[in-house]
Tab-separated table of C-alpha atoms in Angstrom:
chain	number	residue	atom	x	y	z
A	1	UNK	CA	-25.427	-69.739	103.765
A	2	UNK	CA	-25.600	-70.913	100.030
A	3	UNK	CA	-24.311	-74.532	99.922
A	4	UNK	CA	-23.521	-76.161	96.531
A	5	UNK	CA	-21.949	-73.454	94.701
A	6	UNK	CA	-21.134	-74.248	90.935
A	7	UNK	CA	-23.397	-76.874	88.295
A	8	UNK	CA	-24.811	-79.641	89.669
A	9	UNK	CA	-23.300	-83.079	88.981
A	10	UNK	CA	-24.767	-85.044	86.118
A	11	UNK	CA	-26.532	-87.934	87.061
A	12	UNK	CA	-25.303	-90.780	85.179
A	13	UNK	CA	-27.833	-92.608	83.204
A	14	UNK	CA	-28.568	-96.600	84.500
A	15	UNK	CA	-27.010	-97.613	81.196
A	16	UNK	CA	-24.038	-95.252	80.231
A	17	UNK	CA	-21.507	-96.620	78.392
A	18	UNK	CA	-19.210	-96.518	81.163
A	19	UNK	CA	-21.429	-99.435	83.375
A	20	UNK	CA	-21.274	-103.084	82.693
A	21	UNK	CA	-24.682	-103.373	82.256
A	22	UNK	CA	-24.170	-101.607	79.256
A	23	UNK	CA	-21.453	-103.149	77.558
A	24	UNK	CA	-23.169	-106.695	77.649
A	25	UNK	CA	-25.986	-105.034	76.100
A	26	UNK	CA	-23.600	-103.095	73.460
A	27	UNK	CA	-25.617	-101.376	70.658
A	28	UNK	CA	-22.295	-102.141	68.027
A	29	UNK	CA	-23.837	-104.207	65.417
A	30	UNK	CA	-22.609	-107.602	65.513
A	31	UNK	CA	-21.474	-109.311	62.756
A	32	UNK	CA	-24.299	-110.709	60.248
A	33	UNK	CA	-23.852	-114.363	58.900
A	34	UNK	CA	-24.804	-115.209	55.293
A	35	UNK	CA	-26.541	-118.677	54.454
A	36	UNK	CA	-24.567	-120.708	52.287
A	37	UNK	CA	-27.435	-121.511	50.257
A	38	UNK	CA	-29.129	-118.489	49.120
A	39	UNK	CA	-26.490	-115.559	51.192
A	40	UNK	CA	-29.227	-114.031	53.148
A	41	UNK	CA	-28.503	-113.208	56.736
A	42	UNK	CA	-28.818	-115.849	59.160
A	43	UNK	CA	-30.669	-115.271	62.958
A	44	UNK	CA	-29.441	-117.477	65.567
A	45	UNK	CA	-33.020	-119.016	66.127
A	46	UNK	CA	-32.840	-120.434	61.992
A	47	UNK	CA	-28.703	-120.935	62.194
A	48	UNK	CA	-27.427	-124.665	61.393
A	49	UNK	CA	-23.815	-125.250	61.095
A	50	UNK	CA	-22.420	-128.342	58.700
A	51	UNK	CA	-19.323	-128.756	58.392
A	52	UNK	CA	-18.278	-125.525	59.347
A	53	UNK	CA	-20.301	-123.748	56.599
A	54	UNK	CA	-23.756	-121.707	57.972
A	55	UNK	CA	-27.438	-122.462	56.687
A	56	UNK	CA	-30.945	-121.518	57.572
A	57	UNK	CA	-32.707	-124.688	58.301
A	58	UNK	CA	-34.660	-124.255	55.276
A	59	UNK	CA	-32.021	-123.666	53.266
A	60	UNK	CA	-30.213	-126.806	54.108
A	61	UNK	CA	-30.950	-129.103	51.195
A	62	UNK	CA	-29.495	-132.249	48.994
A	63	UNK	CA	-27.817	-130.883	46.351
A	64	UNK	CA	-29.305	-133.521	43.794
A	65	UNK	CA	-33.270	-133.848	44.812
A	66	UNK	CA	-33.394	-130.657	47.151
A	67	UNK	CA	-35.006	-132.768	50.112
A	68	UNK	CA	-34.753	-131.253	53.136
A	69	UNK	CA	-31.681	-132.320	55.415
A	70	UNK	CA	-30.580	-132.820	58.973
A	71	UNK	CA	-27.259	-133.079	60.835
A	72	UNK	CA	-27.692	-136.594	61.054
A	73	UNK	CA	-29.025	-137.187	57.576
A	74	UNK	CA	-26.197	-136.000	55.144
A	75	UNK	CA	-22.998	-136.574	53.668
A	76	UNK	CA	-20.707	-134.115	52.128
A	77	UNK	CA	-17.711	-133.839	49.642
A	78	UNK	CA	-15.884	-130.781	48.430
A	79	UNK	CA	-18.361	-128.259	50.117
A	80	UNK	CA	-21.942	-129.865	48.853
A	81	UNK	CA	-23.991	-131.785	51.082
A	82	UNK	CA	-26.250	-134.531	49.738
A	83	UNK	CA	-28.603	-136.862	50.968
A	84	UNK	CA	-27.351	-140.261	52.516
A	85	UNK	CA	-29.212	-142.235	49.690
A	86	UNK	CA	-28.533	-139.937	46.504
A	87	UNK	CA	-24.258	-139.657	47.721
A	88	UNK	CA	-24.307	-143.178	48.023
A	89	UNK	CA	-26.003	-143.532	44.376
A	90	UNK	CA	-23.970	-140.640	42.865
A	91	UNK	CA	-20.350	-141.540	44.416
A	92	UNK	CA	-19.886	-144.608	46.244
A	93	UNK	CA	-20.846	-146.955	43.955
A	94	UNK	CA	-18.739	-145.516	41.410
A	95	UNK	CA	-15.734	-145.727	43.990
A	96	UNK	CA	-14.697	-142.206	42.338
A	97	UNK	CA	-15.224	-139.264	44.291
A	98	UNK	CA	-13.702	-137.263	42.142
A	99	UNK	CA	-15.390	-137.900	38.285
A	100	UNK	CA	-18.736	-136.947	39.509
A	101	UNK	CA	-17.407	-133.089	39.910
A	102	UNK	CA	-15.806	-133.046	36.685
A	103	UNK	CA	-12.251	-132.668	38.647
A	104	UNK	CA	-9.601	-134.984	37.312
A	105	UNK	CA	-9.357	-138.289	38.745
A	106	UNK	CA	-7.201	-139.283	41.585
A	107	UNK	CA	-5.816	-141.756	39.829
A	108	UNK	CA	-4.692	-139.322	37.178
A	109	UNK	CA	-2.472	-137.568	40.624
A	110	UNK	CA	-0.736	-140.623	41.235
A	111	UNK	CA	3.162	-140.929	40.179
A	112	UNK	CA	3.556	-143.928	37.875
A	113	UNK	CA	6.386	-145.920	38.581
A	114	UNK	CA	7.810	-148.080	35.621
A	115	UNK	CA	7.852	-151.949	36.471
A	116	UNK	CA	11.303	-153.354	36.024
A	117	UNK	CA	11.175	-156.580	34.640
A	118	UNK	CA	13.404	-159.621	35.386
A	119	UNK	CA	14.427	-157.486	38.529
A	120	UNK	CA	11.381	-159.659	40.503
A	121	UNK	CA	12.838	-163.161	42.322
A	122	UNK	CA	10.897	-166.074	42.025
């Protein structure tokens, strides 16, 4: 007697695309961050996040002197990052955030009232 008539089932392979072995391990490209700094793509082992924005660690620089930064050694305002001492010397001293960027002042934002006079009790 002839038993098994017909093809043969396929063997699935370990990692088809059906398993779950395979779909943690998915071959789909994933999506490629770009370094603020110079827009090359950033691997997770050289990835720094500030602020929301992505760096390499290398790339992650005072705007002013270029000295390296850290997470805990910066300050930023409007989307550039600085170092402690140069923000400090460029913005707080000043007390204008805003001049330094050649934006207009906040000042210049603010709605003027007119001052009544003799409306003021003594």
């Amino acid at each position: 007697a002839v038993v098994g008539t017909g093809s043969p089932k396929p063997i699935p392979h370990p990692l088809s695309l059906c398993s779950p072995l395979a779909q943690s391990f998915s071959l789909k490209a994933q999506v490629k961050e770009m370094c603020t700094a110079c827009q090359k793509t950033v691997y997770p082992m050289e990835r720094l996040v500030a602020d929301k924005f992505v760096f390499h660690n290398a790339c992650f620089c005072c705007k002013h002197c270029h000295t390296k930064l850290s997470l805990g050694s910066y300050a930023a305002l409007h989307g550039e990052f600085y170092c402690k001492p140069h923000f400090q010397q460029l913005f707080k001293s000043k007390g204008n955030y805003d001049e330094g960027f050649g934006r207009k002042q906040h000042k210049e934002l603010w709605v003027h009232k007119e001052v009544e006079s003799g409306t003021k009790s003594a």
